[in-house]
């Protein structure tokens, strides 16, 4: 566990030391995890603002929706203080071979909202995954992947993974074309000093893909949290949106950090993120997407 004093030191030296790419990542993280987003709870005005932010970023970089709009409506369960109109944000980065297998890269943009007057900003959970997706998308647009990459920013993960379940139940391409899912949920906090890759126990064929990406990683990469022998809560197979894909027989790799002191607390703020660590996890995720894209045809053939 990093001492509070260390975090302060990181913050104090930040403005002078950030390179352009890291500064952009941190600026986006600050925007999506700002108080004005009111914790992005599904079905609230703050969620609609977060949605508008993501659509504006995707539009500005030249990404395209799959149908007529990035916004794909999702019906939420009725809850106090929220609307039932949710939405996933879905975009497609065209690959050089657009008829074959597809990779779905996902993160969830909703969080817990406002409770007792306190905004739960969810910088790590999961603004961090969304900003990683935006960063990766920009690079894929500049240097197209071999295969189509679908970006899915899910709504309502925090209220029963409603967005990802809706996605796999009404997928934008036939499910059998989705070769795998890479899901990012909580990739910014350095407290555990490592990024976990989960899912290879279910799909051992994906391990070499992650190993290849790990070779160049500046942050330690660990494998696990995906077996039934672990104590309750430590098997992450069902703990985020990759579960929806797993339940449809689609292999997944999930990237995330261990729970930390600010997990599901109002202190999950952007200024508690170590920019160097977070930049490192974004770079690993990007390398992983490239590695998966390069071998996606064989991943698709190995699918059950
Ligand atoms: Zn989350």
Short mmCIF file of C-alpha atoms and ligand atoms in Angstrom, two decimals:
data_model
loop_
_atom_site.label_atom_id
_atom_site.label_comp_id
_atom_site.label_asym_id
_atom_site.label_seq_id
_atom_site.Cartn_x
_atom_site.Cartn_y
_atom_site.Cartn_z
CA UNK A 1 0.00 0.00 0.00
CA UNK A 2 1.42 3.35 -0.99
CA UNK A 3 1.65 5.83 1.90
CA UNK A 4 -0.40 9.01 1.61
CA UNK A 5 2.82 11.03 1.62
CA UNK A 6 4.01 9.28 -1.52
CA UNK A 7 0.83 10.17 -3.35
CA UNK A 8 1.33 13.82 -2.43
CA UNK A 9 4.87 13.68 -3.79
CA UNK A 10 3.57 12.29 -7.06
CA UNK A 11 1.00 15.07 -7.31
CA UNK A 12 3.47 17.80 -6.48
CA UNK A 13 5.87 16.88 -9.27
CA UNK A 14 3.21 16.16 -11.87
CA UNK A 15 2.91 19.38 -13.93
CA UNK A 16 6.60 19.64 -14.70
CA UNK A 17 7.19 15.99 -15.60
CA UNK A 18 4.31 14.83 -17.80
CA UNK A 19 4.93 14.19 -21.46
CA UNK A 20 2.23 15.16 -23.97
CA UNK A 21 0.62 11.70 -24.18
CA UNK A 22 0.45 11.18 -20.42
CA UNK A 23 -0.85 14.71 -19.90
CA UNK A 24 -3.63 14.06 -22.43
CA UNK A 25 -4.57 10.81 -20.68
CA UNK A 26 -4.70 12.54 -17.30
CA UNK A 27 -6.68 15.47 -18.75
CA UNK A 28 -9.30 13.09 -20.14
CA UNK A 29 -9.40 11.17 -16.86
CA UNK A 30 -10.00 14.44 -15.00
CA UNK A 31 -12.78 15.39 -17.41
CA UNK A 32 -14.67 12.09 -17.18
CA UNK A 33 -14.21 11.86 -13.42
CA UNK A 34 -15.09 15.52 -12.78
CA UNK A 35 -17.67 16.48 -10.15
CA UNK A 36 -19.81 17.89 -12.99
CA UNK A 37 -20.43 14.30 -14.14
CA UNK A 38 -22.05 13.63 -10.76
CA UNK A 39 -20.67 10.13 -10.51
CA UNK A 40 -22.15 9.00 -13.87
CA UNK A 41 -24.84 6.85 -12.28
CA UNK A 42 -26.89 5.08 -14.95
CA UNK A 43 -30.10 6.92 -15.77
CA UNK A 44 -29.05 10.30 -14.33
CA UNK A 45 -28.22 13.67 -15.96
CA UNK A 46 -24.56 13.12 -15.01
CA UNK A 47 -24.57 9.91 -17.04
CA UNK A 48 -25.99 11.78 -20.03
CA UNK A 49 -23.15 14.31 -19.73
CA UNK A 50 -20.56 11.54 -19.61
CA UNK A 51 -22.16 10.00 -22.68
CA UNK A 52 -21.98 13.36 -24.51
CA UNK A 53 -18.30 13.67 -23.56
CA UNK A 54 -17.46 10.22 -24.97
CA UNK A 55 -19.40 10.85 -28.18
CA UNK A 56 -17.65 14.21 -28.64
CA UNK A 57 -14.22 12.60 -28.18
CA UNK A 58 -15.03 9.76 -30.60
CA UNK A 59 -16.39 12.20 -33.17
CA UNK A 60 -13.37 14.50 -32.87
CA UNK A 61 -10.92 11.65 -33.52
CA UNK A 62 -12.88 10.47 -36.57
CA UNK A 63 -14.29 7.22 -35.15
CA UNK A 64 -17.58 6.01 -36.63
CA UNK A 65 -20.65 4.38 -35.09
CA UNK A 66 -21.79 0.99 -36.36
CA UNK A 67 -25.33 2.08 -37.14
CA UNK A 68 -26.66 5.61 -37.32
CA UNK A 69 -25.50 6.65 -33.85
CA UNK A 70 -22.82 5.96 -31.24
CA UNK A 71 -25.62 5.90 -28.67
CA UNK A 72 -27.30 2.50 -28.36
CA UNK A 73 -30.25 2.68 -25.94
CA UNK A 74 -30.40 0.24 -23.03
CA UNK A 75 -33.45 -0.17 -20.81
CA UNK A 76 -32.59 0.12 -17.12
CA UNK A 77 -34.55 -1.24 -14.21
CA UNK A 78 -36.66 1.44 -12.52
CA UNK A 79 -34.78 2.84 -9.47
CA UNK A 80 -35.29 5.82 -7.21
CA UNK A 81 -33.77 9.00 -8.62
CA UNK A 82 -32.96 7.62 -12.04
CA UNK A 83 -34.51 7.22 -15.46
CA UNK A 84 -34.91 3.86 -17.19
CA UNK A 85 -33.28 5.18 -20.37
CA UNK A 86 -29.64 4.11 -20.37
CA UNK A 87 -27.28 3.73 -23.29
CA UNK A 88 -24.11 1.99 -24.37
CA UNK A 89 -21.72 3.96 -26.55
CA UNK A 90 -20.50 1.77 -29.41
CA UNK A 91 -18.01 2.54 -32.19
CA UNK A 92 -16.22 0.53 -34.86
CA UNK A 93 -12.61 0.88 -35.94
CA UNK A 94 -12.48 -0.73 -39.37
CA UNK A 95 -9.76 -3.33 -39.89
CA UNK A 96 -7.97 -4.13 -43.12
CA UNK A 97 -10.10 -7.28 -43.35
CA UNK A 98 -13.56 -6.25 -42.31
CA UNK A 99 -15.52 -9.45 -42.89
CA UNK A 100 -13.72 -11.81 -40.49
CA UNK A 101 -13.43 -12.11 -36.73
CA UNK A 102 -13.94 -9.08 -34.53
CA UNK A 103 -12.36 -7.95 -31.27
CA UNK A 104 -14.57 -6.16 -28.73
CA UNK A 105 -12.67 -3.75 -26.50
CA UNK A 106 -14.78 -2.62 -23.54
CA UNK A 107 -14.97 -0.49 -20.40
CA UNK A 108 -17.91 0.88 -18.41
CA UNK A 109 -18.58 4.60 -18.10
CA UNK A 110 -21.19 4.48 -15.35
CA UNK A 111 -20.35 4.69 -11.66
CA UNK A 112 -22.16 5.14 -8.35
CA UNK A 113 -23.46 8.71 -8.60
CA UNK A 114 -23.98 11.00 -5.60
CA UNK A 115 -24.64 9.62 -2.11
CA UNK A 116 -25.31 11.76 0.95
CA UNK A 117 -24.09 14.81 -0.94
CA UNK A 118 -20.77 13.20 -1.88
CA UNK A 119 -19.85 12.64 -5.53
CA UNK A 120 -18.40 9.22 -6.29
CA UNK A 121 -16.20 10.19 -9.23
CA UNK A 122 -15.02 6.70 -10.12
CA UNK A 123 -11.74 7.84 -11.68
CA UNK A 124 -10.28 4.36 -11.48
CA UNK A 125 -13.68 2.64 -11.66
CA UNK A 126 -13.99 2.98 -14.57
CA UNK A 127 -13.20 6.32 -16.13
CA UNK A 128 -9.68 4.86 -16.38
CA UNK A 129 -10.84 2.07 -18.71
CA UNK A 130 -12.84 4.49 -20.87
CA UNK A 131 -9.91 6.86 -21.31
CA UNK A 132 -7.66 3.91 -22.19
CA UNK A 133 -10.19 2.95 -24.89
CA UNK A 134 -10.17 6.50 -26.31
CA UNK A 135 -6.37 6.52 -26.39
CA UNK A 136 -6.19 3.12 -28.08
CA UNK A 137 -8.90 4.09 -30.57
CA UNK A 138 -6.94 7.14 -31.72
CA UNK A 139 -3.90 4.98 -32.45
CA UNK A 140 -5.93 2.29 -34.23
CA UNK A 141 -7.47 4.95 -36.45
CA UNK A 142 -3.98 6.15 -37.41
CA UNK A 143 -2.65 2.62 -37.95
CA UNK A 144 -5.59 0.36 -38.83
CA UNK A 145 -5.79 -3.08 -37.22
CA UNK A 146 -6.03 -6.26 -39.29
CA UNK A 147 -9.53 -6.96 -37.98
CA UNK A 148 -12.45 -4.78 -36.98
CA UNK A 149 -12.25 -3.55 -33.40
CA UNK A 150 -15.54 -2.65 -31.74
CA UNK A 151 -15.30 -0.18 -28.87
CA UNK A 152 -18.00 -0.64 -26.27
CA UNK A 153 -18.44 1.88 -23.45
CA UNK A 154 -21.00 0.10 -21.30
CA UNK A 155 -23.66 1.69 -19.14
CA UNK A 156 -24.97 0.29 -15.84
CA UNK A 157 -22.14 -2.10 -14.98
CA UNK A 158 -22.52 -1.01 -11.37
CA UNK A 159 -26.20 -1.98 -11.36
CA UNK A 160 -26.00 -5.55 -12.60
CA UNK A 161 -23.94 -5.28 -15.79
CA UNK A 162 -27.07 -4.28 -17.66
CA UNK A 163 -25.23 -2.65 -20.56
CA UNK A 164 -22.96 -5.56 -21.42
CA UNK A 165 -25.80 -8.08 -21.11
CA UNK A 166 -27.86 -5.97 -23.53
CA UNK A 167 -24.88 -5.80 -25.89
CA UNK A 168 -24.40 -9.57 -26.15
CA UNK A 169 -28.15 -10.17 -26.38
CA UNK A 170 -28.47 -7.75 -29.32
CA UNK A 171 -24.94 -7.62 -30.70
CA UNK A 172 -24.02 -5.16 -33.47
CA UNK A 173 -22.42 -8.04 -35.41
CA UNK A 174 -23.33 -11.74 -35.19
CA UNK A 175 -21.99 -13.18 -31.93
CA UNK A 176 -20.03 -15.88 -33.73
CA UNK A 177 -17.91 -13.17 -35.34
CA UNK A 178 -16.78 -11.88 -31.93
CA UNK A 179 -13.54 -13.80 -31.40
CA UNK A 180 -12.76 -12.29 -28.02
CA UNK A 181 -13.40 -9.52 -25.54
CA UNK A 182 -10.74 -7.41 -23.84
CA UNK A 183 -12.35 -5.65 -20.89
CA UNK A 184 -10.72 -2.86 -18.88
CA UNK A 185 -12.19 -2.02 -15.48
CA UNK A 186 -10.01 -0.21 -12.92
CA UNK A 187 -6.64 0.12 -14.60
CA UNK A 188 -5.24 3.28 -13.02
CA UNK A 189 -4.43 2.73 -9.36
CA UNK A 190 -0.89 1.86 -8.43
CA UNK A 191 -1.66 0.71 -4.86
CA UNK A 192 -1.27 -3.00 -5.67
CA UNK A 193 1.80 -2.24 -7.80
CA UNK A 194 0.65 -4.56 -10.61
CA UNK A 195 -1.91 -4.90 -13.35
CA UNK A 196 -3.73 -8.21 -13.47
CA UNK A 197 -4.65 -10.11 -16.58
CA UNK A 198 -7.54 -12.43 -15.86
CA UNK A 199 -9.14 -15.03 -18.11
CA UNK A 200 -6.27 -17.20 -19.31
CA UNK A 201 -7.31 -20.11 -17.07
CA UNK A 202 -10.54 -20.26 -19.09
CA UNK A 203 -8.78 -19.72 -22.43
CA UNK A 204 -5.14 -20.87 -22.15
CA UNK A 205 -4.72 -20.09 -25.84
CA UNK A 206 -4.84 -16.37 -24.97
CA UNK A 207 -1.85 -16.57 -22.62
CA UNK A 208 0.81 -16.21 -25.36
CA UNK A 209 -1.01 -13.11 -26.64
CA UNK A 210 -0.76 -11.50 -23.22
CA UNK A 211 2.80 -12.75 -22.66
CA UNK A 212 3.88 -11.05 -25.87
CA UNK A 213 2.39 -7.74 -24.72
CA UNK A 214 3.81 -8.12 -21.20
CA UNK A 215 7.36 -8.23 -22.55
CA UNK A 216 7.36 -4.49 -23.18
CA UNK A 217 5.27 -3.48 -20.18
CA UNK A 218 6.60 -0.83 -17.80
CA UNK A 219 4.18 -2.01 -15.08
CA UNK A 220 4.33 -5.50 -13.57
CA UNK A 221 1.80 -7.85 -15.20
CA UNK A 222 0.33 -10.70 -13.16
CA UNK A 223 -1.99 -13.50 -14.25
CA UNK A 224 -4.84 -15.01 -12.25
CA UNK A 225 -8.02 -14.15 -10.35
CA UNK A 226 -9.86 -16.53 -12.65
CA UNK A 227 -10.09 -19.91 -10.92
CA UNK A 228 -12.79 -21.43 -8.73
CA UNK A 229 -10.41 -22.50 -5.93
CA UNK A 230 -9.96 -18.87 -4.81
CA UNK A 231 -11.81 -17.44 -1.84
CA UNK A 232 -15.08 -15.59 -2.59
CA UNK A 233 -14.44 -12.33 -4.40
CA UNK A 234 -10.97 -13.29 -5.62
CA UNK A 235 -12.24 -15.08 -8.71
CA UNK A 236 -13.02 -12.14 -10.99
CA UNK A 237 -14.61 -14.24 -13.75
CA UNK A 238 -18.05 -12.80 -12.98
CA UNK A 239 -17.07 -9.42 -11.57
CA UNK A 240 -17.25 -7.08 -14.58
CA UNK A 241 -18.60 -6.81 -18.12
CA UNK A 242 -16.39 -9.58 -19.53
CA UNK A 243 -18.81 -11.96 -17.73
CA UNK A 244 -21.47 -11.27 -20.35
CA UNK A 245 -19.08 -12.47 -23.08
CA UNK A 246 -17.84 -15.41 -21.02
CA UNK A 247 -21.45 -16.53 -20.48
CA UNK A 248 -21.92 -16.59 -24.26
CA UNK A 249 -18.80 -18.73 -24.73
CA UNK A 250 -16.65 -15.84 -25.96
CA UNK A 251 -13.06 -15.85 -24.62
CA UNK A 252 -12.06 -12.79 -22.63
CA UNK A 253 -9.05 -11.09 -21.11
CA UNK A 254 -9.87 -8.77 -18.26
CA UNK A 255 -7.41 -6.08 -17.14
CA UNK A 256 -7.71 -4.61 -13.67
CA UNK A 257 -5.98 -3.77 -10.42
CA UNK A 258 -6.68 -5.14 -6.96
CA UNK A 259 -9.29 -3.34 -4.86
CA UNK A 260 -7.74 -0.32 -3.10
CA UNK A 261 -8.58 2.05 -0.24
CA UNK A 262 -10.74 4.23 -2.50
CA UNK A 263 -12.59 1.36 -4.21
CA UNK A 264 -16.28 2.35 -4.33
CA UNK A 265 -15.47 5.34 -2.10
CA UNK A 266 -15.80 9.09 -2.77
CA UNK A 267 -11.98 9.25 -2.79
CA UNK A 268 -11.70 7.47 -6.15
CA UNK A 269 -10.51 10.71 -7.75
CA UNK A 270 -8.23 11.45 -10.70
CA UNK A 271 -5.66 13.22 -8.51
CA UNK A 272 -4.98 9.98 -6.63
CA UNK A 273 -3.82 8.28 -9.81
CA UNK A 274 -0.08 7.98 -10.43
CA UNK A 275 0.25 9.17 -14.05
CA UNK A 276 3.29 7.01 -14.77
CA UNK A 277 1.60 3.81 -13.58
CA UNK A 278 -1.63 4.58 -15.46
CA UNK A 279 0.25 5.44 -18.65
CA UNK A 280 1.97 2.09 -18.29
CA UNK A 281 -1.31 0.17 -18.07
CA UNK A 282 -2.68 2.05 -21.09
CA UNK A 283 0.43 1.11 -23.07
CA UNK A 284 0.11 -2.52 -22.01
CA UNK A 285 -3.55 -2.54 -23.05
CA UNK A 286 -2.59 -1.08 -26.41
CA UNK A 287 0.13 -3.69 -26.92
CA UNK A 288 -2.36 -6.39 -25.91
CA UNK A 289 -4.90 -5.20 -28.49
CA UNK A 290 -2.21 -5.25 -31.21
CA UNK A 291 -1.06 -8.68 -30.10
CA UNK A 292 -4.63 -10.03 -30.09
CA UNK A 293 -5.40 -8.45 -33.45
CA UNK A 294 -2.34 -10.06 -35.03
CA UNK A 295 -3.51 -13.55 -34.04
CA UNK A 296 -7.27 -13.05 -34.02
CA UNK A 297 -7.92 -15.52 -36.83
CA UNK A 298 -6.41 -18.38 -34.82
CA UNK A 299 -8.20 -17.23 -31.66
CA UNK A 300 -11.46 -17.39 -33.62
CA UNK A 301 -10.69 -20.90 -34.89
CA UNK A 302 -9.99 -22.10 -31.33
CA UNK A 303 -13.33 -20.82 -30.02
CA UNK A 304 -15.50 -23.56 -28.51
ZN1 LIG B 1 -15.98 -1.07 -12.48
#
